[in-house]
């Protein structure tokens, strides 16, 4: 059965599973589920994910899975993007936790405060300064890692790279300057050169 990914095209979290499916050339359905029009707050959607967030994976047999990085781990099983060697797998998970703890809450949040007019009232000078400082710190951690290693979690791309790519690539939309981060820019180019790579607004043809 072809899985369905409920997601918002403009969201980096929702892009992650779409990108994995594109890179592994597998079919799925995309159902546009936007946080901006209230779709994630309907009773029907809250019954599927009480957190009221997308992405949400629907396997079509009653099983539902929320949290973008958990979805990556499930859909990544058996693909080259999920290392089987225990230490390599743990390193991949380390960077996926980093993405959620240190990166997404600043780099992604500053972008949403910048690009969504409905969030303008939340974009206080203090919040913009804090997300800029924290996001720059997270991007600098990535730069230091990428100065030594080509990817996150091993010598080849893993789910950690797919988790970190969307909001790093769109960081300039949130006012982050990637010019002083050459290793991050080279890594972004390497991800975009992977066979099967698709941009954020890509949706698959109907299966
Ligand atoms: N940790 C979650 C975060 C998901 C998330 O924040 N999704 C946003 C869209 S990018 C959302 O649905 N926001 C609506 C809300 O939180 O009410 C994940 O990685 O899936």
PDB file of C-alpha atoms and ligand atoms in Angstrom:
ATOM      1  CA  UNK A   1       0.000   0.000   0.000  1.00  0.00           C
ATOM      2  CA  UNK A   2       1.362   3.422  -0.943  1.00  0.00           C
ATOM      3  CA  UNK A   3       1.920   5.576   2.174  1.00  0.00           C
ATOM      4  CA  UNK A   4       0.397   9.026   2.526  1.00  0.00           C
ATOM      5  CA  UNK A   5       2.374  11.936   3.893  1.00  0.00           C
ATOM      6  CA  UNK A   6       0.243  14.738   5.264  1.00  0.00           C
ATOM      7  CA  UNK A   7       2.390  17.814   5.010  1.00  0.00           C
ATOM      8  CA  UNK A   8       2.699  21.463   4.194  1.00  0.00           C
ATOM      9  CA  UNK A   9       4.744  22.214   1.077  1.00  0.00           C
ATOM     10  CA  UNK A  10       6.410  25.245   2.623  1.00  0.00           C
ATOM     11  CA  UNK A  11       7.555  23.356   5.739  1.00  0.00           C
ATOM     12  CA  UNK A  12      11.058  21.954   6.114  1.00  0.00           C
ATOM     13  CA  UNK A  13       9.863  19.325   8.590  1.00  0.00           C
ATOM     14  CA  UNK A  14       7.348  18.117   5.999  1.00  0.00           C
ATOM     15  CA  UNK A  15       9.954  18.257   3.222  1.00  0.00           C
ATOM     16  CA  UNK A  16      12.195  15.740   5.038  1.00  0.00           C
ATOM     17  CA  UNK A  17      10.104  12.596   4.345  1.00  0.00           C
ATOM     18  CA  UNK A  18       9.257  13.791   0.803  1.00  0.00           C
ATOM     19  CA  UNK A  19      12.970  14.214   0.104  1.00  0.00           C
ATOM     20  CA  UNK A  20      13.776  10.740   1.445  1.00  0.00           C
ATOM     21  CA  UNK A  21      11.083   9.177  -0.741  1.00  0.00           C
ATOM     22  CA  UNK A  22      12.412  11.099  -3.767  1.00  0.00           C
ATOM     23  CA  UNK A  23      16.022  10.062  -3.091  1.00  0.00           C
ATOM     24  CA  UNK A  24      14.970   6.427  -2.766  1.00  0.00           C
ATOM     25  CA  UNK A  25      12.597   6.629  -5.744  1.00  0.00           C
ATOM     26  CA  UNK A  26       9.523   5.280  -3.956  1.00  0.00           C
ATOM     27  CA  UNK A  27       5.870   6.223  -4.524  1.00  0.00           C
ATOM     28  CA  UNK A  28       3.730   8.018  -1.947  1.00  0.00           C
ATOM     29  CA  UNK A  29       0.751  10.345  -1.782  1.00  0.00           C
ATOM     30  CA  UNK A  30       1.126  13.937  -0.659  1.00  0.00           C
ATOM     31  CA  UNK A  31      -1.887  15.485   1.083  1.00  0.00           C
ATOM     32  CA  UNK A  32      -1.463  19.201   1.634  1.00  0.00           C
ATOM     33  CA  UNK A  33      -2.119  19.792   5.329  1.00  0.00           C
ATOM     34  CA  UNK A  34      -1.396  23.347   6.306  1.00  0.00           C
ATOM     35  CA  UNK A  35      -0.821  24.922   9.683  1.00  0.00           C
ATOM     36  CA  UNK A  36      -1.759  28.232   8.073  1.00  0.00           C
ATOM     37  CA  UNK A  37      -5.385  27.439   7.161  1.00  0.00           C
ATOM     38  CA  UNK A  38      -6.319  25.538  10.318  1.00  0.00           C
ATOM     39  CA  UNK A  39      -6.227  22.041   8.772  1.00  0.00           C
ATOM     40  CA  UNK A  40      -3.957  20.744  11.552  1.00  0.00           C
ATOM     41  CA  UNK A  41      -6.454  21.958  14.181  1.00  0.00           C
ATOM     42  CA  UNK A  42      -9.573  20.196  12.897  1.00  0.00           C
ATOM     43  CA  UNK A  43     -11.080  17.484  15.100  1.00  0.00           C
ATOM     44  CA  UNK A  44     -10.374  14.967  12.341  1.00  0.00           C
ATOM     45  CA  UNK A  45      -6.676  15.807  12.202  1.00  0.00           C
ATOM     46  CA  UNK A  46      -6.295  16.056  16.010  1.00  0.00           C
ATOM     47  CA  UNK A  47      -7.726  12.539  16.259  1.00  0.00           C
ATOM     48  CA  UNK A  48      -4.802  11.401  14.085  1.00  0.00           C
ATOM     49  CA  UNK A  49      -2.136  13.505  15.793  1.00  0.00           C
ATOM     50  CA  UNK A  50      -3.067  15.094  19.131  1.00  0.00           C
ATOM     51  CA  UNK A  51      -0.071  17.428  18.761  1.00  0.00           C
ATOM     52  CA  UNK A  52      -1.838  19.045  15.790  1.00  0.00           C
ATOM     53  CA  UNK A  53       1.367  19.061  13.776  1.00  0.00           C
ATOM     54  CA  UNK A  54       2.520  17.914  10.387  1.00  0.00           C
ATOM     55  CA  UNK A  55       4.150  15.926   8.911  1.00  0.00           C
ATOM     56  CA  UNK A  56       2.028  12.888   9.625  1.00  0.00           C
ATOM     57  CA  UNK A  57       2.604   9.533   7.966  1.00  0.00           C
ATOM     58  CA  UNK A  58      -0.469   7.403   7.276  1.00  0.00           C
ATOM     59  CA  UNK A  59       0.365   3.833   6.332  1.00  0.00           C
ATOM     60  CA  UNK A  60      -3.222   3.178   5.245  1.00  0.00           C
ATOM     61  CA  UNK A  61      -3.719   0.203   7.586  1.00  0.00           C
ATOM     62  CA  UNK A  62      -4.619   2.231  10.683  1.00  0.00           C
ATOM     63  CA  UNK A  63      -1.028   3.008  11.605  1.00  0.00           C
ATOM     64  CA  UNK A  64      -0.119   6.685  11.902  1.00  0.00           C
ATOM     65  CA  UNK A  65       3.249   8.218  12.745  1.00  0.00           C
ATOM     66  CA  UNK A  66       4.061  11.811  13.688  1.00  0.00           C
ATOM     67  CA  UNK A  67       7.437  13.557  14.201  1.00  0.00           C
ATOM     68  CA  UNK A  68       9.482  14.112  11.070  1.00  0.00           C
ATOM     69  CA  UNK A  69      12.610  12.352  12.288  1.00  0.00           C
ATOM     70  CA  UNK A  70      10.671   9.294  13.512  1.00  0.00           C
ATOM     71  CA  UNK A  71       9.049   9.161  10.067  1.00  0.00           C
ATOM     72  CA  UNK A  72      12.525   9.287   8.497  1.00  0.00           C
ATOM     73  CA  UNK A  73      13.704   6.356  10.630  1.00  0.00           C
ATOM     74  CA  UNK A  74      10.632   4.292   9.699  1.00  0.00           C
ATOM     75  CA  UNK A  75      10.769   5.084   5.967  1.00  0.00           C
ATOM     76  CA  UNK A  76      14.570   4.826   5.966  1.00  0.00           C
ATOM     77  CA  UNK A  77      14.628   1.194   7.072  1.00  0.00           C
ATOM     78  CA  UNK A  78      16.448  -0.935   4.507  1.00  0.00           C
ATOM     79  CA  UNK A  79      17.720   2.067   2.516  1.00  0.00           C
ATOM     80  CA  UNK A  80      21.352   3.245   2.264  1.00  0.00           C
ATOM     81  CA  UNK A  81      20.345   6.310   4.326  1.00  0.00           C
ATOM     82  CA  UNK A  82      19.953   4.286   7.562  1.00  0.00           C
ATOM     83  CA  UNK A  83      23.318   2.845   8.617  1.00  0.00           C
ATOM     84  CA  UNK A  84      23.211  -0.645  10.090  1.00  0.00           C
ATOM     85  CA  UNK A  85      26.573  -0.420  11.888  1.00  0.00           C
ATOM     86  CA  UNK A  86      25.626   0.506  15.496  1.00  0.00           C
ATOM     87  CA  UNK A  87      28.090   3.359  16.043  1.00  0.00           C
ATOM     88  CA  UNK A  88      27.386   4.894  12.651  1.00  0.00           C
ATOM     89  CA  UNK A  89      23.648   4.644  13.349  1.00  0.00           C
ATOM     90  CA  UNK A  90      24.111   6.274  16.754  1.00  0.00           C
ATOM     91  CA  UNK A  91      26.091   9.125  15.173  1.00  0.00           C
ATOM     92  CA  UNK A  92      23.254   9.618  12.716  1.00  0.00           C
ATOM     93  CA  UNK A  93      20.765   9.787  15.609  1.00  0.00           C
ATOM     94  CA  UNK A  94      23.042  12.219  17.473  1.00  0.00           C
ATOM     95  CA  UNK A  95      22.708  14.700  14.618  1.00  0.00           C
ATOM     96  CA  UNK A  96      18.971  14.098  14.277  1.00  0.00           C
ATOM     97  CA  UNK A  97      18.539  14.971  17.976  1.00  0.00           C
ATOM     98  CA  UNK A  98      20.789  17.996  17.431  1.00  0.00           C
ATOM     99  CA  UNK A  99      18.525  19.070  14.580  1.00  0.00           C
ATOM    100  CA  UNK A 100      15.463  19.040  16.821  1.00  0.00           C
ATOM    101  CA  UNK A 101      17.134  20.416  19.964  1.00  0.00           C
ATOM    102  CA  UNK A 102      19.579  23.034  18.705  1.00  0.00           C
ATOM    103  CA  UNK A 103      18.765  23.814  15.078  1.00  0.00           C
ATOM    104  CA  UNK A 104      15.045  23.652  14.288  1.00  0.00           C
ATOM    105  CA  UNK A 105      13.914  25.800  17.235  1.00  0.00           C
ATOM    106  CA  UNK A 106      16.113  28.674  16.095  1.00  0.00           C
ATOM    107  CA  UNK A 107      16.909  28.389  12.363  1.00  0.00           C
ATOM    108  CA  UNK A 108      13.430  27.198  11.328  1.00  0.00           C
ATOM    109  CA  UNK A 109      11.562  29.357  13.829  1.00  0.00           C
ATOM    110  CA  UNK A 110      13.371  32.542  12.735  1.00  0.00           C
ATOM    111  CA  UNK A 111      12.456  31.751   9.127  1.00  0.00           C
ATOM    112  CA  UNK A 112       8.778  31.278  10.004  1.00  0.00           C
ATOM    113  CA  UNK A 113       8.776  34.531  12.019  1.00  0.00           C
ATOM    114  CA  UNK A 114      10.294  36.259   8.971  1.00  0.00           C
ATOM    115  CA  UNK A 115       8.279  34.852   6.067  1.00  0.00           C
ATOM    116  CA  UNK A 116       4.763  34.360   7.520  1.00  0.00           C
ATOM    117  CA  UNK A 117       2.916  37.682   7.938  1.00  0.00           C
ATOM    118  CA  UNK A 118       0.560  36.109  10.500  1.00  0.00           C
ATOM    119  CA  UNK A 119       3.568  35.523  12.771  1.00  0.00           C
ATOM    120  CA  UNK A 120       4.797  39.125  12.630  1.00  0.00           C
ATOM    121  CA  UNK A 121       3.417  39.970  16.084  1.00  0.00           C
ATOM    122  CA  UNK A 122       5.511  37.145  17.577  1.00  0.00           C
ATOM    123  CA  UNK A 123       8.657  38.423  15.881  1.00  0.00           C
ATOM    124  CA  UNK A 124       9.717  40.679  18.736  1.00  0.00           C
ATOM    125  CA  UNK A 125      13.226  42.189  18.596  1.00  0.00           C
ATOM    126  CA  UNK A 126      14.232  39.999  21.557  1.00  0.00           C
ATOM    127  CA  UNK A 127      13.002  36.800  19.888  1.00  0.00           C
ATOM    128  CA  UNK A 128      14.633  37.682  16.583  1.00  0.00           C
ATOM    129  CA  UNK A 129      17.929  38.401  18.351  1.00  0.00           C
ATOM    130  CA  UNK A 130      17.761  35.153  20.365  1.00  0.00           C
ATOM    131  CA  UNK A 131      16.901  32.956  17.364  1.00  0.00           C
ATOM    132  CA  UNK A 132      19.664  34.654  15.349  1.00  0.00           C
ATOM    133  CA  UNK A 133      22.235  33.956  18.077  1.00  0.00           C
ATOM    134  CA  UNK A 134      21.118  30.379  18.705  1.00  0.00           C
ATOM    135  CA  UNK A 135      20.727  29.592  15.010  1.00  0.00           C
ATOM    136  CA  UNK A 136      24.142  31.019  14.164  1.00  0.00           C
ATOM    137  CA  UNK A 137      25.623  28.876  16.945  1.00  0.00           C
ATOM    138  CA  UNK A 138      23.954  25.734  15.524  1.00  0.00           C
ATOM    139  CA  UNK A 139      25.115  26.512  11.983  1.00  0.00           C
ATOM    140  CA  UNK A 140      28.638  27.075  13.321  1.00  0.00           C
ATOM    141  CA  UNK A 141      28.585  23.625  14.968  1.00  0.00           C
ATOM    142  CA  UNK A 142      27.644  22.186  11.574  1.00  0.00           C
ATOM    143  CA  UNK A 143      30.450  24.123   9.882  1.00  0.00           C
ATOM    144  CA  UNK A 144      33.031  22.741  12.327  1.00  0.00           C
ATOM    145  CA  UNK A 145      31.817  19.169  11.736  1.00  0.00           C
ATOM    146  CA  UNK A 146      31.686  19.557   7.958  1.00  0.00           C
ATOM    147  CA  UNK A 147      35.206  20.999   7.885  1.00  0.00           C
ATOM    148  CA  UNK A 148      36.320  17.468   8.881  1.00  0.00           C
ATOM    149  CA  UNK A 149      33.643  15.120   7.534  1.00  0.00           C
ATOM    150  CA  UNK A 150      31.633  15.122   4.299  1.00  0.00           C
ATOM    151  CA  UNK A 151      28.286  14.243   5.905  1.00  0.00           C
ATOM    152  CA  UNK A 152      26.559  13.779   9.277  1.00  0.00           C
ATOM    153  CA  UNK A 153      26.925  10.281  10.639  1.00  0.00           C
ATOM    154  CA  UNK A 154      29.366   8.732   8.191  1.00  0.00           C
ATOM    155  CA  UNK A 155      31.200   8.920   4.913  1.00  0.00           C
ATOM    156  CA  UNK A 156      27.970   8.874   2.954  1.00  0.00           C
ATOM    157  CA  UNK A 157      24.676  10.737   3.358  1.00  0.00           C
ATOM    158  CA  UNK A 158      22.335   9.443   6.044  1.00  0.00           C
ATOM    159  CA  UNK A 159      18.938  10.356   7.462  1.00  0.00           C
ATOM    160  CA  UNK A 160      20.756  13.000   9.543  1.00  0.00           C
ATOM    161  CA  UNK A 161      21.669  14.858   6.361  1.00  0.00           C
ATOM    162  CA  UNK A 162      18.063  14.662   5.173  1.00  0.00           C
ATOM    163  CA  UNK A 163      16.908  15.980   8.570  1.00  0.00           C
ATOM    164  CA  UNK A 164      19.366  18.881   8.575  1.00  0.00           C
ATOM    165  CA  UNK A 165      19.206  19.888   4.915  1.00  0.00           C
ATOM    166  CA  UNK A 166      15.759  21.592   4.588  1.00  0.00           C
ATOM    167  CA  UNK A 167      16.062  24.286   7.242  1.00  0.00           C
ATOM    168  CA  UNK A 168      19.780  24.813   6.615  1.00  0.00           C
ATOM    169  CA  UNK A 169      19.197  25.403   2.910  1.00  0.00           C
ATOM    170  CA  UNK A 170      16.350  27.823   3.687  1.00  0.00           C
ATOM    171  CA  UNK A 171      18.227  29.578   6.526  1.00  0.00           C
ATOM    172  CA  UNK A 172      18.884  32.709   4.390  1.00  0.00           C
ATOM    173  CA  UNK A 173      15.071  33.188   4.214  1.00  0.00           C
ATOM    174  CA  UNK A 174      15.277  33.703   7.977  1.00  0.00           C
ATOM    175  CA  UNK A 175      18.111  36.190   7.738  1.00  0.00           C
ATOM    176  CA  UNK A 176      21.045  33.816   8.298  1.00  0.00           C
ATOM    177  CA  UNK A 177      24.146  34.552   6.235  1.00  0.00           C
ATOM    178  CA  UNK A 178      25.786  31.345   4.989  1.00  0.00           C
ATOM    179  CA  UNK A 179      28.656  33.221   3.279  1.00  0.00           C
ATOM    180  CA  UNK A 180      31.081  32.676   6.202  1.00  0.00           C
ATOM    181  CA  UNK A 181      30.203  28.934   6.270  1.00  0.00           C
ATOM    182  CA  UNK A 182      31.919  27.421   3.196  1.00  0.00           C
ATOM    183  CA  UNK A 183      31.728  23.816   4.404  1.00  0.00           C
ATOM    184  CA  UNK A 184      27.971  24.153   5.008  1.00  0.00           C
ATOM    185  CA  UNK A 185      27.532  25.630   1.517  1.00  0.00           C
ATOM    186  CA  UNK A 186      29.553  22.801  -0.057  1.00  0.00           C
ATOM    187  CA  UNK A 187      27.474  20.224   1.869  1.00  0.00           C
ATOM    188  CA  UNK A 188      24.225  21.852   0.657  1.00  0.00           C
ATOM    189  CA  UNK A 189      25.532  21.580  -2.923  1.00  0.00           C
ATOM    190  CA  UNK A 190      26.462  17.925  -2.336  1.00  0.00           C
ATOM    191  CA  UNK A 191      22.939  17.098  -1.095  1.00  0.00           C
ATOM    192  CA  UNK A 192      21.392  18.899  -4.067  1.00  0.00           C
ATOM    193  CA  UNK A 193      23.619  16.846  -6.407  1.00  0.00           C
ATOM    194  CA  UNK A 194      22.376  13.497  -5.047  1.00  0.00           C
ATOM    195  CA  UNK A 195      20.528  11.380  -7.633  1.00  0.00           C
ATOM    196  CA  UNK A 196      16.788  11.823  -7.202  1.00  0.00           C
ATOM    197  CA  UNK A 197      17.059  15.129  -5.299  1.00  0.00           C
ATOM    198  CA  UNK A 198      13.884  17.222  -5.518  1.00  0.00           C
ATOM    199  CA  UNK A 199      13.251  20.779  -4.248  1.00  0.00           C
ATOM    200  CA  UNK A 200      10.979  21.646  -1.319  1.00  0.00           C
ATOM    201  CA  UNK A 201       7.902  22.398  -3.437  1.00  0.00           C
ATOM    202  CA  UNK A 202       8.060  19.069  -5.297  1.00  0.00           C
ATOM    203  CA  UNK A 203       5.147  16.685  -5.026  1.00  0.00           C
ATOM    204  CA  UNK A 204       5.075  13.256  -6.634  1.00  0.00           C
ATOM    205  CA  UNK A 205       2.817  12.426  -9.563  1.00  0.00           C
ATOM    206  CA  UNK A 206      -0.354  10.646  -8.470  1.00  0.00           C
ATOM    207  CA  UNK A 207       0.530   6.943  -7.861  1.00  0.00           C
TER     208      UNK A 207
HETATM  209  N1  LIG B   1       9.038  18.087  16.038  1.00  0.00           N
HETATM  210  C1  LIG B   1       8.029  18.081  15.010  1.00  0.00           C
HETATM  211  C2  LIG B   1       7.700  19.504  14.678  1.00  0.00           C
HETATM  212  C3  LIG B   1       6.598  19.576  13.644  1.00  0.00           C
HETATM  213  C4  LIG B   1       6.131  20.988  13.444  1.00  0.00           C
HETATM  214  O1  LIG B   1       6.502  21.948  14.151  1.00  0.00           O
HETATM  215  N2  LIG B   1       5.302  21.129  12.437  1.00  0.00           N
HETATM  216  C5  LIG B   1       4.761  22.427  12.156  1.00  0.00           C
HETATM  217  C6  LIG B   1       4.874  22.666  10.666  1.00  0.00           C
HETATM  218  S1  LIG B   1       6.587  22.842  10.256  1.00  0.00           S
HETATM  219  C7  LIG B   1       3.336  22.425  12.604  1.00  0.00           C
HETATM  220  O2  LIG B   1       2.596  21.534  12.276  1.00  0.00           O
HETATM  221  N3  LIG B   1       2.968  23.455  13.365  1.00  0.00           N
HETATM  222  C8  LIG B   1       1.631  23.636  13.825  1.00  0.00           C
HETATM  223  C9  LIG B   1       1.556  23.742  15.295  1.00  0.00           C
HETATM  224  O3  LIG B   1       2.563  23.464  15.989  1.00  0.00           O
HETATM  225  O4  LIG B   1       0.501  24.089  15.775  1.00  0.00           O
HETATM  226  C10 LIG B   1       8.540  17.352  13.783  1.00  0.00           C
HETATM  227  O5  LIG B   1       9.747  17.338  13.559  1.00  0.00           O
HETATM  228  O6  LIG B   1       7.723  16.767  13.048  1.00  0.00           O
END
